[in-house]
XYZ file of C-alpha atoms in Angstrom:
747
model
C -23.099 -18.540 29.480
C -24.899 -15.283 28.734
C -28.668 -15.525 28.344
C -29.947 -15.290 24.740
C -30.603 -11.776 23.549
C -34.226 -10.699 23.287
C -34.352 -7.744 20.884
C -35.540 -4.540 22.594
C -38.613 -2.712 21.314
C -38.018 -1.304 17.863
C -38.644 2.409 17.276
C -41.482 3.190 14.903
C -39.580 3.221 11.625
C -41.642 2.521 8.549
C -40.097 0.152 6.058
C -38.185 -2.030 8.532
C -39.124 -5.526 9.604
C -38.136 -6.987 12.969
C -36.520 -10.452 12.876
C -38.208 -13.438 14.474
C -37.415 -13.590 18.213
C -36.985 -17.376 18.189
C -34.569 -17.163 15.250
C -32.572 -14.491 17.117
C -32.331 -16.651 20.220
C -31.218 -19.656 18.182
C -28.615 -17.504 16.420
C -27.121 -16.320 19.706
C -27.081 -19.868 21.076
C -25.240 -21.181 17.998
C -22.688 -18.383 18.194
C -22.041 -18.980 21.895
C -21.556 -22.678 21.201
C -19.017 -22.229 18.397
C -15.614 -23.571 19.462
C -13.556 -21.196 17.287
C -15.935 -18.589 15.896
C -15.008 -16.960 12.591
C -15.785 -13.253 12.634
C -15.597 -11.111 9.508
C -14.943 -7.388 9.934
C -16.862 -5.303 7.399
C -17.204 -1.566 6.905
C -16.765 1.397 4.604
C -13.230 2.442 3.685
C -11.396 4.415 6.339
C -13.661 3.632 9.292
C -10.842 2.010 11.281
C -11.437 -1.708 10.683
C -7.776 -2.663 10.605
C -6.939 -0.391 13.542
C -9.728 -2.065 15.475
C -8.387 -5.542 14.724
C -4.888 -4.446 15.735
C -6.278 -3.124 19.027
C -8.327 -6.256 19.702
C -5.877 -8.918 18.549
C -2.532 -7.188 19.072
C -1.620 -7.711 15.420
C 0.338 -5.394 13.150
C -1.801 -5.225 10.066
C -1.068 -2.237 7.825
C -3.067 0.849 8.802
C -3.424 4.006 6.734
C -5.620 7.074 6.951
C -6.982 6.731 3.435
C -9.311 4.356 1.665
C -8.003 1.303 -0.139
C -5.272 0.219 2.289
C -6.729 -3.280 2.675
C -7.218 -4.673 -0.823
C -7.622 -8.315 0.094
C -8.590 -10.423 3.095
C -6.314 -10.326 6.124
C -6.542 -12.651 9.085
C -5.801 -12.460 12.785
C -6.236 -14.835 15.713
C -6.902 -13.951 19.328
C -8.160 -15.429 22.559
C -11.141 -13.884 24.351
C -12.620 -15.232 27.586
C -10.896 -18.546 26.974
C -12.189 -18.889 23.395
C -10.032 -18.855 20.275
C -11.376 -16.367 17.732
C -10.532 -16.081 14.043
C -10.925 -12.549 12.600
C -11.035 -11.728 8.876
C -10.372 -8.119 7.893
C -12.213 -7.510 4.619
C -11.474 -4.651 2.224
C -13.414 -1.451 2.743
C -16.643 -1.431 0.737
C -19.331 1.171 0.288
C -21.809 -1.509 -0.753
C -22.069 -5.223 -1.492
C -23.212 -4.575 -5.049
C -19.663 -4.818 -6.313
C -18.274 -2.105 -8.544
C -14.646 -2.635 -7.517
C -12.563 -5.768 -6.873
C -12.370 -4.914 -3.159
C -16.174 -4.883 -2.894
C -16.299 -8.207 -4.730
C -13.755 -9.684 -2.294
C -15.852 -8.523 0.656
C -19.076 -9.974 -0.693
C -17.483 -13.265 -1.746
C -16.058 -13.719 1.740
C -19.468 -13.116 3.311
C -20.994 -15.752 1.051
C -18.300 -18.405 0.985
C -16.382 -18.146 4.258
C -19.427 -19.232 6.328
C -18.704 -16.699 9.098
C -20.201 -17.241 12.515
C -20.667 -13.511 13.061
C -20.181 -10.144 11.380
C -18.520 -7.175 13.058
C -19.818 -4.147 11.175
C -17.617 -1.117 11.821
C -19.299 2.283 11.422
C -17.898 5.796 11.412
C -19.966 7.536 14.092
C -19.599 10.845 12.265
C -20.941 9.547 8.929
C -23.752 7.216 9.938
C -26.147 7.714 7.041
C -23.528 6.773 4.456
C -22.261 3.818 6.523
C -25.700 2.385 7.318
C -26.443 1.593 3.667
C -23.866 -1.205 3.879
C -25.271 -2.246 7.276
C -28.727 -2.764 5.773
C -27.223 -4.868 3.004
C -25.544 -7.014 5.651
C -28.931 -7.521 7.299
C -30.105 -9.235 4.099
C -27.689 -12.047 4.946
C -28.866 -14.477 7.587
C -25.819 -13.804 9.743
C -25.540 -12.549 13.333
C -24.292 -8.965 13.382
C -22.772 -6.691 16.015
C -21.937 -3.057 15.307
C -18.771 -1.253 16.358
C -19.610 2.442 16.495
C -16.065 3.652 15.924
C -14.516 7.129 15.881
C -17.003 8.459 18.428
C -14.348 10.923 19.602
C -14.203 12.509 16.151
C -18.002 12.624 16.002
C -18.034 14.562 19.287
C -15.410 16.926 17.893
C -17.870 17.661 15.087
C -20.514 18.501 17.664
C -22.473 15.279 17.134
C -24.009 13.282 19.988
C -24.570 9.702 18.876
C -27.054 7.605 20.854
C -25.656 4.075 20.587
C -28.517 2.606 22.629
C -31.149 4.110 20.296
C -29.296 2.791 17.259
C -29.092 -0.647 18.876
C -32.851 -0.668 19.486
C -33.489 0.444 15.916
C -31.222 -2.153 14.315
C -32.035 -4.960 16.723
C -28.340 -5.809 17.207
C -25.742 -4.807 19.820
C -24.013 -1.479 19.128
C -20.780 -0.787 21.049
C -18.958 2.547 21.063
C -15.224 2.301 20.308
C -12.182 4.463 19.707
C -9.896 1.931 18.062
C -6.786 4.115 18.016
C -6.856 4.237 21.848
C -8.285 0.711 22.382
C -11.406 2.206 23.979
C -14.365 -0.181 24.062
C -12.551 -3.089 22.414
C -13.133 -5.533 25.292
C -16.869 -4.757 25.335
C -16.931 -5.073 21.572
C -15.605 -8.633 21.553
C -18.091 -9.623 24.248
C -20.871 -8.073 22.208
C -19.786 -9.884 19.049
C -19.242 -13.305 20.625
C -22.117 -13.349 23.109
C -24.861 -11.102 21.746
C -24.505 -10.753 17.960
C -27.838 -11.621 16.382
C -30.046 -11.149 13.353
C -30.957 -7.542 12.676
C -33.868 -5.757 11.077
C -34.572 -6.148 7.383
C -35.620 -3.487 4.929
C -39.193 -3.908 3.761
C -39.186 -3.375 -0.007
C -42.262 -2.686 -2.181
C -44.735 -5.622 -2.018
C -44.143 -6.766 -5.590
C -40.389 -6.948 -5.024
C -40.858 -8.734 -1.694
C -43.065 -11.340 -3.376
C -40.484 -11.928 -6.106
C -37.659 -12.177 -3.549
C -39.621 -14.665 -1.443
C -40.306 -16.840 -4.484
C -36.612 -16.883 -5.464
C -35.611 -17.606 -1.870
C -38.035 -20.545 -1.779
C -36.528 -21.926 -5.007
C -33.051 -21.690 -3.480
C -34.040 -23.619 -0.353
C -33.657 -26.916 -2.178
C -30.261 -26.056 -3.708
C -27.436 -27.328 -1.498
C -24.830 -25.561 -3.650
C -25.940 -22.113 -2.474
C -25.062 -20.932 1.063
C -28.329 -20.878 3.076
C -27.518 -17.649 4.897
C -27.175 -15.806 1.566
C -30.489 -16.799 -0.039
C -32.299 -13.502 0.550
C -29.287 -11.463 -0.496
C -28.882 -13.508 -3.690
C -32.569 -13.140 -4.495
C -32.388 -9.359 -4.162
C -29.141 -9.245 -6.162
C -30.831 -11.152 -8.993
C -33.680 -8.657 -8.978
C -31.137 -5.817 -9.066
C -29.593 -7.441 -12.144
C -26.207 -7.899 -10.478
C -23.977 -9.277 -13.302
C -21.476 -10.938 -10.964
C -24.223 -12.895 -9.187
C -25.780 -13.914 -12.496
C -22.383 -15.031 -13.759
C -21.747 -17.051 -10.616
C -25.111 -18.820 -10.830
C -24.745 -19.458 -14.558
C -21.295 -20.973 -14.029
C -22.635 -23.334 -11.337
C -25.564 -24.627 -13.404
C -28.461 -22.692 -11.865
C -30.095 -21.773 -15.132
C -33.681 -22.473 -13.907
C -33.136 -19.969 -11.111
C -31.941 -17.357 -13.585
C -34.968 -17.985 -15.784
C -37.272 -17.505 -12.793
C -35.484 -14.232 -11.952
C -35.877 -13.055 -15.553
C -39.586 -13.811 -15.415
C -39.954 -11.756 -12.234
C -37.995 -8.888 -13.779
C -40.249 -8.879 -16.817
C -43.338 -8.849 -14.578
C -41.985 -5.983 -12.463
C -41.078 -3.998 -15.542
C -44.588 -4.472 -16.870
C -45.863 -2.916 -13.623
C -43.566 0.070 -14.105
C -41.126 -0.930 -11.354
C -37.331 -0.849 -11.658
C -36.080 -3.180 -8.888
C -32.553 -1.715 -8.938
C -33.831 1.787 -8.193
C -36.568 0.686 -5.801
C -34.226 -1.456 -3.687
C -31.527 1.222 -3.540
C -34.013 3.972 -2.662
C -35.538 1.858 0.114
C -32.108 1.218 1.642
C -31.075 4.868 1.424
C -34.369 5.987 2.975
C -34.073 3.565 5.886
C -30.391 4.474 6.377
C -31.438 8.094 6.719
C -34.181 7.178 9.188
C -31.757 5.169 11.321
C -29.164 7.944 11.276
C -31.745 10.438 12.527
C -32.721 8.063 15.337
C -29.087 7.792 16.457
C -28.227 11.478 15.957
C -31.398 13.495 16.565
C -29.643 16.863 16.222
C -27.048 16.639 13.478
C -25.801 20.220 13.762
C -22.150 19.569 12.993
C -19.736 22.417 13.565
C -16.749 23.197 11.372
C -13.953 20.794 12.267
C -10.203 21.279 12.419
C -9.887 19.164 9.258
C -12.233 21.457 7.363
C -10.349 24.548 8.503
C -6.959 23.062 7.598
C -8.273 21.941 4.205
C -8.800 25.592 3.292
C -4.998 25.754 3.058
C -3.981 22.250 1.966
C -6.658 22.031 -0.744
C -6.309 25.614 -1.950
C -6.483 25.660 -5.790
C -3.290 27.743 -6.053
C -1.331 26.854 -2.918
C -2.234 23.166 -2.584
C 0.123 21.629 -5.154
C 3.137 23.847 -4.269
C 2.552 22.921 -0.625
C 2.495 19.223 -1.535
C 5.744 19.476 -3.528
C 7.315 21.483 -0.716
C 6.392 18.807 1.835
C 7.959 16.131 -0.371
C 11.128 18.220 -0.626
C 11.105 18.693 3.144
C 10.871 14.913 3.585
C 13.956 14.389 1.442
C 15.880 17.134 3.223
C 14.991 15.561 6.557
C 16.010 12.146 5.264
C 19.389 13.353 4.037
C 20.171 15.547 7.033
C 19.342 13.040 9.759
C 20.432 9.827 8.064
C 23.611 10.811 6.190
C 25.951 10.518 9.212
C 24.722 6.965 9.829
C 25.055 6.090 6.126
C 28.665 7.249 6.301
C 29.149 5.263 9.524
C 27.877 1.955 8.108
C 29.353 2.435 4.635
C 32.768 3.502 5.954
C 34.164 2.675 9.412
C 31.830 -0.246 10.163
C 32.541 -1.941 6.838
C 36.265 -1.463 7.430
C 35.956 -2.922 10.921
C 33.951 -5.934 9.705
C 36.445 -6.496 6.895
C 39.283 -6.427 9.416
C 37.536 -8.960 11.628
C 36.717 -11.206 8.652
C 40.297 -10.984 7.411
C 41.591 -12.052 10.798
C 39.019 -14.798 11.287
C 39.315 -16.299 7.801
C 43.056 -15.958 7.313
C 43.311 -19.776 7.186
C 40.803 -19.981 4.282
C 41.806 -17.439 1.593
C 38.983 -18.256 -0.831
C 36.263 -17.779 1.798
C 38.028 -14.609 2.967
C 37.977 -13.223 -0.570
C 34.254 -14.024 -0.906
C 33.315 -12.417 2.409
C 35.696 -9.454 2.271
C 35.638 -8.873 -1.463
C 31.949 -9.514 -2.187
C 29.543 -9.921 0.716
C 30.753 -7.093 2.966
C 31.146 -4.438 0.232
C 28.020 -5.617 -1.609
C 25.536 -6.344 1.151
C 27.166 -3.818 3.471
C 26.750 -1.029 0.956
C 23.052 -1.805 0.652
C 22.567 -2.066 4.412
C 24.326 1.255 4.919
C 21.214 2.942 3.570
C 18.884 1.452 6.166
C 18.982 4.679 8.237
C 17.940 6.657 5.153
C 15.032 4.330 4.496
C 13.975 4.300 8.152
C 13.732 8.102 8.264
C 11.962 8.184 4.888
C 9.439 5.557 5.986
C 8.770 7.429 9.229
C 8.055 10.626 7.322
C 5.905 8.913 4.686
C 3.971 6.970 7.329
C 3.243 10.234 9.121
C 1.840 11.768 5.915
C -0.196 8.634 5.191
C -1.648 8.112 8.648
C -2.348 11.798 9.209
C -4.743 11.843 6.258
C -2.638 14.169 4.112
C -1.935 11.618 1.362
C -5.652 11.417 0.585
C -5.520 15.205 0.093
C -2.565 14.760 -2.240
C -4.703 12.423 -4.344
C -7.480 15.016 -4.361
C -5.036 17.754 -5.371
C -3.703 15.637 -8.203
C -7.190 14.824 -9.445
C -7.172 17.629 -12.027
C -3.740 16.641 -13.349
C -4.747 12.977 -13.353
C -7.933 13.690 -15.286
C -5.921 15.512 -17.946
C -4.285 12.153 -18.738
C -7.508 10.162 -18.494
C -7.352 9.065 -14.850
C -8.945 10.295 -11.649
C -7.457 11.263 -8.316
C -8.063 7.851 -6.775
C -5.462 6.394 -9.149
C -2.866 8.554 -7.424
C -3.047 6.393 -4.288
C -1.392 3.304 -5.877
C 1.147 5.643 -7.465
C 2.018 7.089 -4.054
C 2.317 3.553 -2.654
C 4.782 2.898 -5.480
C 7.239 5.257 -3.795
C 7.567 2.597 -1.106
C 7.469 -0.549 -3.247
C 5.966 -1.170 -6.664
C 4.753 -4.687 -5.798
C 2.018 -3.804 -3.247
C 1.211 -0.765 -5.380
C 0.332 -3.067 -8.300
C -2.003 -5.021 -6.016
C -3.472 -1.744 -4.746
C -4.780 -1.019 -8.265
C -7.580 -3.429 -7.352
C -9.233 -0.464 -5.651
C -9.854 1.109 -9.078
C -13.245 0.378 -10.556
C -12.428 0.127 -14.269
C -10.116 -2.532 -15.695
C -8.520 -0.094 -18.148
C -7.554 2.103 -15.181
C -6.058 -0.843 -13.316
C -3.962 -1.901 -16.316
C -2.894 1.644 -17.162
C -1.823 2.508 -13.624
C 0.100 -0.778 -13.312
C 1.962 -0.062 -16.545
C 3.126 3.381 -15.380
C 3.719 2.406 -11.732
C 7.372 1.346 -12.172
C 8.202 4.931 -13.144
C 7.424 5.803 -9.520
C 10.790 5.693 -7.779
C 10.564 2.865 -5.242
C 12.626 2.930 -2.058
C 15.054 0.333 -3.455
C 16.349 2.959 -5.903
C 16.999 5.497 -3.147
C 20.389 4.028 -2.102
C 21.650 4.518 -5.668
C 20.519 8.150 -5.645
C 22.078 8.801 -2.248
C 25.517 7.415 -3.058
C 25.685 9.233 -6.419
C 24.467 12.446 -4.794
C 27.206 12.185 -2.169
C 29.793 11.489 -4.878
C 28.852 14.037 -7.537
C 26.329 16.498 -6.051
C 27.291 16.860 -2.368
C 25.725 20.313 -2.028
C 22.386 19.620 -3.695
C 21.584 15.989 -2.985
C 18.094 16.669 -1.603
C 17.154 18.687 -4.654
C 18.564 15.989 -6.943
C 16.492 13.213 -5.350
C 13.400 15.414 -5.306
C 13.924 16.140 -9.000
C 14.222 12.428 -9.814
C 10.944 11.671 -8.051
C 9.217 14.512 -9.896
C 10.712 13.345 -13.205
C 9.400 9.836 -12.617
C 5.905 11.207 -12.023
C 6.106 13.412 -15.128
C 7.176 10.504 -17.346
C 4.434 8.320 -15.835
C 1.761 10.933 -16.601
C 3.098 11.395 -20.139
C 2.863 7.667 -20.838
C -0.568 7.533 -19.242
C -1.693 10.160 -21.736
C -0.201 8.227 -24.659
C -1.653 4.885 -23.565
C -5.044 6.435 -22.839
C -5.247 7.855 -26.341
C -4.030 4.671 -28.033
C -4.418 1.193 -26.566
C -6.272 1.832 -23.282
C -9.118 4.302 -23.892
C -11.205 5.464 -20.938
C -14.307 3.411 -20.177
C -16.307 6.298 -18.727
C -17.817 6.738 -15.287
C -16.415 8.221 -12.114
C -15.446 7.106 -8.652
C -15.824 8.458 -5.156
C -12.707 9.929 -3.581
C -13.033 10.166 0.183
C -11.158 12.690 2.319
C -10.718 11.287 5.836
C -10.291 13.669 8.779
C -6.807 14.649 9.835
C -5.482 12.537 12.674
C -2.254 12.844 14.587
C -0.715 9.380 14.305
C 0.558 7.587 17.370
C 4.350 7.492 17.357
C 4.262 3.843 18.363
C 2.239 3.024 15.253
C 4.502 5.112 13.018
C 7.546 3.347 14.384
C 5.970 -0.071 13.781
C 5.180 0.814 10.172
C 8.618 2.247 9.471
C 10.438 -0.554 11.252
C 8.439 -3.237 9.432
C 9.216 -1.718 6.033
C 12.892 -1.226 6.860
C 13.170 -4.771 8.226
C 11.616 -6.061 5.013
C 14.307 -4.243 3.043
C 16.990 -5.704 5.313
C 15.611 -9.213 4.811
C 15.873 -8.760 1.057
C 19.486 -7.693 1.517
C 20.085 -10.833 3.564
C 18.667 -13.114 0.884
C 18.300 -11.607 -2.582
C 21.219 -9.200 -2.380
C 23.564 -11.681 -0.708
C 22.752 -14.326 -3.300
C 23.194 -11.899 -6.164
C 26.530 -10.506 -4.989
C 27.769 -14.045 -4.448
C 26.909 -14.861 -8.076
C 28.554 -11.629 -9.259
C 31.660 -12.497 -7.214
C 31.757 -15.928 -8.842
C 31.461 -14.384 -12.318
C 34.191 -11.876 -11.438
C 36.399 -14.760 -10.298
C 35.831 -16.892 -13.411
C 38.340 -16.189 -16.207
C 36.876 -15.511 -19.632
C 39.774 -17.183 -21.446
C 41.756 -20.270 -20.656
C 45.130 -20.044 -19.012
C 44.080 -17.869 -16.104
C 43.411 -19.079 -12.585
C 40.156 -18.829 -10.644
C 39.883 -15.799 -8.323
C 43.122 -14.277 -9.601
C 41.865 -12.894 -12.894
C 41.675 -9.080 -13.280
C 38.010 -7.986 -13.067
C 37.892 -6.655 -16.629
C 39.116 -10.024 -17.927
C 36.620 -12.064 -15.893
C 33.477 -13.562 -17.361
C 31.418 -10.781 -15.761
C 33.773 -8.092 -17.060
C 33.935 -9.429 -20.617
C 30.159 -9.756 -20.938
C 29.680 -6.293 -19.437
C 32.227 -4.837 -21.866
C 30.333 -6.404 -24.755
C 27.123 -4.698 -23.659
C 28.618 -1.390 -22.538
C 28.830 0.264 -26.018
C 25.028 0.455 -25.949
C 25.327 2.914 -23.086
C 28.270 4.912 -24.406
C 25.968 7.634 -25.856
C 24.570 8.041 -22.333
C 28.027 8.784 -20.932
C 28.561 5.612 -18.878
C 29.941 3.149 -21.401
C 32.308 1.511 -18.891
C 31.826 -2.119 -17.979
C 31.512 -1.477 -14.243
C 28.458 0.787 -14.569
C 26.847 -1.420 -17.202
C 27.451 -4.625 -15.250
C 25.784 -3.216 -12.127
C 22.549 -2.573 -14.046
C 22.031 -6.222 -15.015
C 21.418 -7.693 -11.523
C 19.185 -4.684 -10.845
C 16.487 -6.542 -12.721
C 16.337 -8.931 -9.755
C 16.088 -6.117 -7.200
C 16.986 -2.456 -7.607
C 18.899 -2.330 -4.345
C 21.363 -4.818 -5.886
C 22.634 -2.056 -8.192
C 24.393 -0.208 -5.389
C 25.537 -3.504 -3.870
C 27.129 -4.558 -7.157
C 28.745 -1.148 -7.572
C 30.217 -1.516 -4.095
C 31.434 -4.990 -4.901
C 33.061 -3.955 -8.197
C 34.662 -0.709 -7.055
C 35.575 -1.743 -3.505
C 36.162 -5.464 -3.903
C 39.812 -5.223 -4.882
C 40.834 -2.698 -2.250
C 38.909 -4.691 0.395
C 40.418 -8.018 -0.620
C 43.182 -7.893 1.950
C 42.401 -5.445 4.754
C 44.560 -5.256 7.829
C 43.374 -7.781 10.461
C 41.674 -6.106 13.393
C 41.311 -7.249 16.976
C 37.900 -7.554 18.664
C 38.473 -4.927 21.350
C 39.978 -2.420 18.918
C 37.063 -2.913 16.543
C 34.443 -2.387 19.277
C 36.230 0.750 20.471
C 36.312 2.185 16.960
C 32.643 1.298 16.416
C 31.497 3.039 19.590
C 33.505 6.140 18.794
C 32.273 6.346 15.212
C 28.664 5.757 16.326
C 28.830 8.582 18.862
C 30.236 10.905 16.189
C 27.358 9.936 13.851
C 24.754 10.651 16.562
C 26.226 14.101 17.221
C 26.373 14.890 13.495
C 22.777 13.769 12.979
C 21.420 15.870 15.848
C 23.408 18.934 14.803
C 22.059 18.590 11.245
C 18.404 18.882 12.303
C 18.241 22.713 12.243
C 19.547 22.774 8.674
C 16.417 21.005 7.426
C 14.552 24.324 7.357
C 17.591 26.519 6.644
C 16.629 27.246 3.046
C 19.656 29.414 2.169
C 21.831 26.360 2.816
C 20.043 23.886 0.655
C 21.673 20.749 1.968
C 23.177 19.076 4.959
C 24.347 16.277 2.700
C 27.741 14.692 2.949
C 30.504 16.946 1.788
C 33.343 15.801 -0.395
C 35.740 15.320 2.497
C 33.358 12.950 4.331
C 32.507 10.708 1.387
C 32.260 6.968 1.843
C 34.814 4.879 -0.073
C 32.190 3.970 -2.680
C 31.165 7.602 -3.171
C 34.818 8.560 -3.639
C 35.266 5.788 -6.207
C 32.165 6.888 -8.130
C 33.375 10.495 -8.111
C 36.461 9.315 -9.987
C 34.549 7.092 -12.417
C 31.679 9.432 -13.391
C 31.291 13.017 -14.448
C 28.266 14.959 -13.139
C 26.607 14.612 -16.553
C 27.207 10.861 -16.889
C 26.227 10.308 -13.257
C 22.964 12.174 -13.770
C 22.205 10.131 -16.885
C 22.945 6.944 -14.922
C 20.512 7.953 -12.189
C 17.811 8.740 -14.748
C 18.347 5.325 -16.335
C 18.090 3.610 -12.930
C 14.912 5.610 -12.252
C 13.168 4.603 -15.468
C 14.485 1.232 -16.584
C 12.821 -2.145 -16.292
C 10.972 -2.938 -13.033
C 12.316 -5.627 -10.727
C 11.302 -9.235 -11.251
C 8.897 -9.182 -8.287
C 6.982 -6.268 -9.849
C 6.880 -8.040 -13.197
C 5.476 -11.113 -11.454
C 2.799 -9.055 -9.713
C 1.782 -7.450 -13.009
C 1.628 -10.836 -14.721
C -0.556 -12.182 -11.921
C -2.933 -9.214 -12.053
C -3.085 -8.471 -15.776
C -1.356 -11.260 -17.693
C 2.154 -11.920 -18.982
C 1.717 -9.891 -22.145
C 1.053 -6.678 -20.214
C 4.011 -7.401 -17.917
C 6.576 -7.948 -20.648
C 5.303 -5.096 -22.812
C 5.856 -2.873 -19.782
C 9.414 -4.182 -19.381
C 10.205 -3.483 -23.047
C 8.824 0.031 -23.294
C 10.309 1.129 -19.982
C 13.743 -0.105 -20.990
C 13.496 1.863 -24.234
C 12.203 4.925 -22.386
C 15.081 4.815 -19.905
C 17.639 4.764 -22.718
C 16.037 7.622 -24.658
C 15.500 9.883 -21.648
C 18.975 9.078 -20.315
C 20.452 10.080 -23.683
C 18.566 13.389 -23.667
C 19.603 14.146 -20.089
C 23.272 13.396 -20.804
C 23.386 15.510 -23.921
C 21.838 18.457 -22.080
C 23.781 17.993 -18.836
C 27.152 17.635 -20.589
C 26.660 21.127 -21.998
C 25.323 22.691 -18.811
C 27.214 21.050 -15.924
């Protein structure tokens, strides 16, 4: 076992107090004796905490090159030198005086999780800002080790960081790391588990120190307060932290609050403001420590700063952003369309042939599989290639740091509707899935902002809607599908901003104040990481198709098989006379002014409330179910041969389509009319371009899925959730009507 750490001599920094050597030795001994040490990972946003955990533990926690990716605690387990270690990844926090829910989560975990050690992750290129949080951590009686991360980027800035000098100054181990390349991670875990110890403490003005010591002494007899947090709690009371006061009041510590109030009155009488004095002392010491670690902070202009002259240009920035989004959709359509056609056409036919042959002895099961599950679930799964390419492109923009620039660019537009640029980050996440985007609103400081952004989030077109857009684009707009999808995404954002303006000026007025929006450096993401992100998201979509979509299409099949009137037999009734068809026909007149008053289109919208991807699955089931009810049986060898041939044709078509992504005169490599899938061909017969466009607009804007409603209810209450459902349903109908009336005259 490693010998206890004896802190090295501390540089002459005024205002810092060295910890007791015996206490340090005892701390190290306790940590080394812990059977399964619990280590919390703490740091500012975007310093690489999650990347570091992934490198150390081999986990696949979500990583993004912008602040606010981790909005709640995440856990990982690993084994190091024969010891089991439990890591907790806390949300990024600039301080432990909570102004946002993520900062409150971080502080609560430090107080209540009883960690054995703290891994404090610092950005080597921004030490002074990061060290403020470090000094707050030192006010806890917890062993600390520092991961000096991103040292490669600091060197690129022309900074030379002396980790040994910083270690001597802080009194804790400091280990250099480059988490993205797993550099220094083994030394880091050894430093955390074997040498983490108590660090220096800021020495505050004497009057404040006396008050803090008195409050700490009063806490020593209170078993309900965590012993390691006594000094921090005392200082928080003197700062007037409302969350700490509320916590102590709720747990019956009124005498302690009265003692704190008496100290505050005494300090005020002396002309001291503890909040300002404590903050100024921490900032001053953070600056001193940064200068010890980086004696010559002559940073040169970085690549990120040079590139930002273009990407953040006041005139070119937003057009560049919109152009990149359009390029993403063109790439998605060009590369993925051949595989969509493969899965939605030949492969479904082959599977139907196999199912027809294998279930010939059981006609009812054959009808369910061939007439419902394969056309329903298969239609949804056919869009997995589209989603995979989209997720790869979006992950590249996220991890490269560009999405944070997009939020900065949109700051002016966001402020015109009463929000700031930081609110754009949850909205961007909504393009993937609205559910985590609702939870990501926790990164916003003000409650009115969190509620407002959650209420407009479902207007952001989530990936589950994309299959509907793609199949309608192939059916009705084969030459301009990329532009159509791009326009729908832009329309969703425009409607969201319009409603934000209305809500801000009516029921959710601004509360005032501003927030910090950080621009991380550009980083070229590792392809392995991009693939993991994209594959995980696509696999999640596939799992939903396996469960939610399969269950829904089975229910729809049952309703299509049930006769609405007596005298007809089960599973032989015409679809329009089934229970599903009759109910859909009763509702369909509501949508007649929008151009799609047929029961098939209306019926597909209803299960979309469960999950938006079910819409295209139900359309496939309704339009393809009858023609797929009795396909020609197909042998195994013949089916495999056809599959291999069709797959090779799709690969060649996808590769040959790549150059067309940038061929602007030819604005699409989308499927042409003669290569449409069976569902696209059926929709081309059932819809006009005007009614199809109105249908897409309705799908874009109408009620969020049930999972999003549940997330909103959990975060903001049921009333907010159901009000959102009602006004979005009304909005979808009104905007769809306007679009149809205009499009029917233009198209």
